[in-house]
Amino acid sequence: MIATDLDGTLLQPGGVLSDRTRAALHAVDADVVVVTARPPRFVQDLELTGTAICSNGAMIYDLTNREVTHAQTVPLDVVRKVSAALADVIPNVGIAVETGVEVLSEPGFQGFGPKNPHRTLELLDHVFEQAHQVVQMLAWAPDSESDHLMEIAREAVGQHVTVTHSGGLGLLEISPPGVSKAATLESLCNTRGIGKDEVIAFGDMPNDLSVLGWAGTAYAMGNAHPLVKQACSNHAPPNTEDGVAQILESLFKL
């Protein structure tokens, strides 16, 4: 199995899947599973088949049939508790929730650019009321460094949820307790009879560390976060040079 992150890993800047990378993915004699922080709506247009693990492990999406086959959610009482706790320890924090269909946010959340639209509601209570489910919480603090912010959040709410980030300035990704990219990938591999020693993983950010630490073979991208580079003995060329494709071409003699 090939397990690969998207942004900063498989995709070039701008979210582009190059012809070279697409050809390599089609040519390998292995299952290809996308493992991303992105929700399903962001992977639908990549014209990939197979399976995507989305929202940092909270959702499994069938790329071929375009349907969610599994979702794990954060209970609403936990969402409220975590939001209040983060507000106590992070000045000016803004909260948003990913429902799997859209992002709902309070006015103080400005963690996305124009390519990541979200629906802003007047009050945080309105966000909670309109969210039919929460597969991921998002917390954003202006001008904050994500690694430090992650440490603060884990100390405050780590007993209730899983906290990580994928490189956005001051943006944290908060999942149901026990949910991670690796946990969902391991479950998927078990159902397919694939051992972790048969998994080759690629990633670039702290939210990829669980997968990279679990897989039998792991590659940090040349453009990866320092923590990711330190965690992996194997390094791939950067995503701007089709690093995943280069490694697959070498490993599978493509």
Short mmCIF file of C-alpha atoms in Angstrom, two decimals:
data_model
loop_
_atom_site.label_atom_id
_atom_site.label_comp_id
_atom_site.label_asym_id
_atom_site.label_seq_id
_atom_site.Cartn_x
_atom_site.Cartn_y
_atom_site.Cartn_z
CA MET A 1 0.00 0.00 0.00
CA ILE A 2 1.05 3.56 -0.76
CA ALA A 3 -0.28 6.00 1.86
CA THR A 4 0.26 9.60 0.91
CA ASP A 5 -0.65 13.02 2.20
CA LEU A 6 -1.86 15.59 -0.34
CA ASP A 7 -0.84 19.21 0.28
CA GLY A 8 2.91 19.67 0.34
CA THR A 9 3.41 15.99 -0.47
CA LEU A 10 1.59 14.50 -3.45
CA LEU A 11 0.36 17.80 -4.87
CA GLN A 12 2.40 20.63 -6.26
CA PRO A 13 1.73 24.20 -5.07
CA GLY A 14 -1.76 25.29 -5.96
CA GLY A 15 -3.16 21.82 -5.35
CA VAL A 16 -2.00 20.49 -8.72
CA LEU A 17 -1.61 16.75 -9.34
CA SER A 18 1.05 16.57 -12.04
CA ASP A 19 0.89 14.22 -15.01
CA ARG A 20 4.07 12.51 -13.83
CA THR A 21 2.66 11.81 -10.37
CA ARG A 22 -0.69 10.69 -11.74
CA ALA A 23 1.07 8.24 -14.08
CA ALA A 24 3.18 6.83 -11.24
CA LEU A 25 0.14 6.26 -9.04
CA HIS A 26 -1.65 4.40 -11.83
CA ALA A 27 1.41 2.29 -12.63
CA VAL A 28 2.33 1.01 -9.15
CA ASP A 29 1.34 -2.52 -8.21
CA ALA A 30 -0.16 -1.45 -4.89
CA ASP A 31 -3.24 0.05 -3.27
CA VAL A 32 -2.99 3.84 -3.18
CA VAL A 33 -4.67 5.55 -0.23
CA VAL A 34 -4.80 9.30 0.18
CA VAL A 35 -4.41 10.31 3.85
CA THR A 36 -5.20 13.99 4.32
CA ALA A 37 -6.47 16.67 6.68
CA ARG A 38 -8.77 17.78 3.88
CA PRO A 39 -12.46 16.87 3.91
CA PRO A 40 -13.90 14.78 1.06
CA ARG A 41 -15.07 17.74 -1.05
CA PHE A 42 -11.44 18.74 -1.64
CA VAL A 43 -10.42 15.37 -3.06
CA GLN A 44 -13.38 14.80 -5.36
CA ASP A 45 -11.90 16.67 -8.33
CA LEU A 46 -8.46 15.02 -8.32
CA GLU A 47 -9.76 12.24 -10.59
CA LEU A 48 -8.27 9.55 -8.38
CA THR A 49 -9.82 6.18 -7.64
CA GLY A 50 -9.63 4.05 -4.51
CA THR A 51 -9.84 5.33 -0.95
CA ALA A 52 -9.18 8.60 0.83
CA ILE A 53 -8.79 8.95 4.58
CA CYS A 54 -9.98 12.50 5.20
CA SER A 55 -10.18 15.03 8.05
CA ASN A 56 -7.07 13.57 9.72
CA GLY A 57 -8.64 10.14 10.04
CA ALA A 58 -12.20 11.07 10.98
CA MET A 59 -13.66 10.11 7.59
CA ILE A 60 -13.15 7.40 4.99
CA TYR A 61 -14.19 8.36 1.48
CA ASP A 62 -14.68 6.11 -1.54
CA LEU A 63 -13.06 8.07 -4.37
CA THR A 64 -14.51 5.79 -7.04
CA ASN A 65 -18.13 5.94 -5.92
CA ARG A 66 -17.83 9.41 -4.33
CA GLU A 67 -19.35 8.50 -1.01
CA VAL A 68 -18.41 8.64 2.65
CA THR A 69 -18.21 5.11 4.03
CA HIS A 70 -17.25 5.94 7.62
CA ALA A 71 -17.22 8.99 9.89
CA GLN A 72 -16.18 9.55 13.49
CA THR A 73 -17.50 12.65 15.22
CA VAL A 74 -16.74 14.87 18.20
CA PRO A 75 -19.76 14.91 20.55
CA LEU A 76 -21.31 18.36 20.75
CA ASP A 77 -20.82 18.60 24.51
CA VAL A 78 -17.10 17.97 23.96
CA VAL A 79 -17.02 20.60 21.19
CA ARG A 80 -18.47 23.15 23.59
CA LYS A 81 -16.14 22.14 26.43
CA VAL A 82 -13.03 22.28 24.21
CA SER A 83 -14.03 25.64 22.72
CA ALA A 84 -14.42 27.16 26.19
CA ALA A 85 -11.14 25.69 27.42
CA LEU A 86 -9.22 27.00 24.40
CA ALA A 87 -10.70 30.46 24.87
CA ASP A 88 -9.29 30.45 28.41
CA VAL A 89 -5.70 29.73 27.33
CA ILE A 90 -5.42 31.22 23.80
CA PRO A 91 -6.14 34.96 23.45
CA ASN A 92 -8.48 35.90 20.59
CA VAL A 93 -8.90 32.30 19.46
CA GLY A 94 -11.50 31.73 16.75
CA ILE A 95 -13.38 28.44 16.45
CA ALA A 96 -14.81 26.67 13.42
CA VAL A 97 -16.22 23.19 12.86
CA GLU A 98 -15.99 20.87 9.87
CA THR A 99 -19.20 18.94 9.37
CA GLY A 100 -17.92 16.86 6.47
CA VAL A 101 -20.03 18.96 4.14
CA GLU A 102 -18.97 22.50 5.04
CA VAL A 103 -17.09 24.63 7.58
CA LEU A 104 -19.11 26.77 9.98
CA SER A 105 -17.27 29.45 11.92
CA GLU A 106 -17.72 32.24 14.38
CA PRO A 107 -16.70 35.78 13.22
CA GLY A 108 -13.34 35.58 15.01
CA PHE A 109 -12.18 32.68 12.87
CA GLN A 110 -10.19 33.93 9.88
CA GLY A 111 -7.89 30.98 9.41
CA PHE A 112 -8.79 30.28 5.79
CA GLY A 113 -8.05 32.13 2.57
CA PRO A 114 -10.44 32.56 -0.38
CA LYS A 115 -9.71 29.06 -1.66
CA ASN A 116 -11.06 27.59 1.57
CA PRO A 117 -14.50 29.16 1.96
CA HIS A 118 -16.46 28.85 5.16
CA ARG A 119 -19.86 30.04 6.34
CA THR A 120 -19.55 32.60 9.11
CA LEU A 121 -22.35 32.76 11.66
CA GLU A 122 -23.09 35.57 14.09
CA LEU A 123 -22.35 33.66 17.29
CA LEU A 124 -20.43 30.55 18.26
CA ASP A 125 -23.65 29.16 19.74
CA HIS A 126 -25.18 29.41 16.26
CA VAL A 127 -22.29 27.32 14.93
CA PHE A 128 -23.04 24.63 17.47
CA GLU A 129 -26.77 24.76 16.72
CA GLN A 130 -26.36 24.42 12.94
CA ALA A 131 -23.66 21.75 12.89
CA HIS A 132 -25.46 18.46 12.24
CA GLN A 133 -22.20 16.72 13.15
CA VAL A 134 -18.59 17.68 13.86
CA VAL A 135 -15.85 15.54 12.36
CA GLN A 136 -13.16 18.09 13.09
CA MET A 137 -12.78 21.30 15.04
CA LEU A 138 -10.53 24.12 13.87
CA ALA A 139 -8.97 26.72 16.13
CA TRP A 140 -7.17 29.80 14.83
CA ALA A 141 -5.20 32.49 16.61
CA PRO A 142 -3.82 35.45 14.64
CA ASP A 143 -0.04 35.62 14.25
CA SER A 144 0.52 32.56 16.43
CA GLU A 145 3.18 29.95 15.73
CA SER A 146 1.45 26.62 15.18
CA ASP A 147 3.92 24.36 17.02
CA HIS A 148 3.70 26.45 20.20
CA LEU A 149 -0.06 26.78 19.85
CA MET A 150 -0.34 23.01 19.52
CA GLU A 151 1.56 22.49 22.78
CA ILE A 152 -0.75 24.89 24.63
CA ALA A 153 -3.87 23.25 23.22
CA ARG A 154 -2.70 19.71 23.96
CA GLU A 155 -2.04 20.68 27.57
CA ALA A 156 -5.49 22.26 27.90
CA VAL A 157 -7.72 19.82 26.02
CA GLY A 158 -5.60 16.80 25.07
CA GLN A 159 -7.56 14.57 27.45
CA HIS A 160 -10.73 15.22 25.43
CA VAL A 161 -9.56 15.39 21.79
CA THR A 162 -6.63 14.86 19.43
CA VAL A 163 -4.79 18.07 18.50
CA THR A 164 -2.42 18.54 15.56
CA HIS A 165 -1.67 20.91 12.69
CA SER A 166 -0.68 20.78 9.05
CA GLY A 167 1.30 23.97 8.71
CA GLY A 168 -1.27 26.76 8.59
CA LEU A 169 -0.18 29.85 10.55
CA GLY A 170 -1.90 29.67 13.91
CA LEU A 171 -4.32 26.98 12.71
CA LEU A 172 -4.98 23.84 14.76
CA GLU A 173 -6.89 20.74 13.65
CA ILE A 174 -8.81 19.00 16.43
CA SER A 175 -10.19 15.49 15.97
CA PRO A 176 -12.26 13.06 18.06
CA PRO A 177 -10.26 11.39 20.86
CA GLY A 178 -8.08 8.56 19.62
CA VAL A 179 -8.60 9.52 15.98
CA SER A 180 -5.55 10.03 13.80
CA LYS A 181 -4.44 9.35 10.27
CA ALA A 182 -2.52 6.29 11.49
CA ALA A 183 -5.35 4.79 13.53
CA THR A 184 -7.73 4.88 10.59
CA LEU A 185 -5.08 3.67 8.16
CA GLU A 186 -4.25 0.74 10.43
CA SER A 187 -7.93 -0.22 10.61
CA LEU A 188 -8.21 -0.02 6.83
CA CYS A 189 -5.11 -2.16 6.37
CA ASN A 190 -6.48 -4.76 8.78
CA THR A 191 -9.65 -5.12 6.73
CA ARG A 192 -7.56 -5.59 3.59
CA GLY A 193 -5.06 -8.00 5.10
CA ILE A 194 -2.15 -5.61 4.64
CA GLY A 195 0.57 -5.49 7.31
CA LYS A 196 2.25 -2.25 8.27
CA ASP A 197 5.53 -3.58 6.85
CA GLU A 198 3.80 -3.50 3.45
CA VAL A 199 2.92 0.20 3.74
CA ILE A 200 5.02 2.98 2.19
CA ALA A 201 4.02 6.38 3.54
CA PHE A 202 4.76 9.96 2.48
CA GLY A 203 4.15 13.17 4.43
CA ASP A 204 5.38 16.65 5.25
CA MET A 205 3.64 18.03 8.36
CA PRO A 206 3.13 17.14 12.06
CA ASN A 207 -0.31 15.68 11.34
CA ASP A 208 1.49 13.07 9.19
CA LEU A 209 3.77 11.92 12.01
CA SER A 210 1.39 9.21 13.22
CA VAL A 211 1.29 7.59 9.78
CA LEU A 212 5.01 7.99 9.17
CA GLY A 213 5.75 6.43 12.55
CA TRP A 214 3.42 3.49 11.95
CA ALA A 215 4.23 2.56 8.34
CA GLY A 216 6.91 0.04 7.57
CA THR A 217 8.62 2.51 5.24
CA ALA A 218 8.26 6.26 5.64
CA TYR A 219 9.47 9.20 3.58
CA ALA A 220 9.62 12.81 4.69
CA MET A 221 9.35 15.23 1.80
CA GLY A 222 12.28 17.51 1.07
CA ASN A 223 10.04 20.45 1.97
CA ALA A 224 8.81 18.83 5.20
CA HIS A 225 8.46 20.38 8.65
CA PRO A 226 11.66 19.94 10.73
CA LEU A 227 9.92 17.52 13.12
CA VAL A 228 8.94 15.31 10.19
CA LYS A 229 12.44 15.30 8.73
CA GLN A 230 13.85 14.35 12.13
CA ALA A 231 11.37 11.49 12.47
CA CYS A 232 12.19 9.85 9.12
CA SER A 233 15.44 8.32 7.97
CA ASN A 234 14.19 8.35 4.36
CA HIS A 235 13.75 11.66 2.58
CA ALA A 236 12.03 12.20 -0.78
CA PRO A 237 12.61 15.15 -3.09
CA PRO A 238 10.23 18.07 -2.47
CA ASN A 239 6.69 18.12 -3.79
CA THR A 240 7.68 20.79 -6.31
CA GLU A 241 9.88 18.16 -7.98
CA ASP A 242 7.27 15.35 -7.94
CA GLY A 243 9.11 13.74 -5.04
CA VAL A 244 6.53 11.00 -4.45
CA ALA A 245 6.61 10.04 -8.13
CA GLN A 246 10.42 9.93 -8.12
CA ILE A 247 10.48 7.51 -5.19
CA LEU A 248 7.74 5.29 -6.65
CA GLU A 249 9.48 5.18 -10.02
CA SER A 250 12.64 4.01 -8.27
CA LEU A 251 11.02 1.50 -5.92
CA PHE A 252 8.70 -0.07 -8.50
CA LYS A 253 11.09 0.25 -11.50
CA LEU A 254 8.56 2.32 -13.45
#
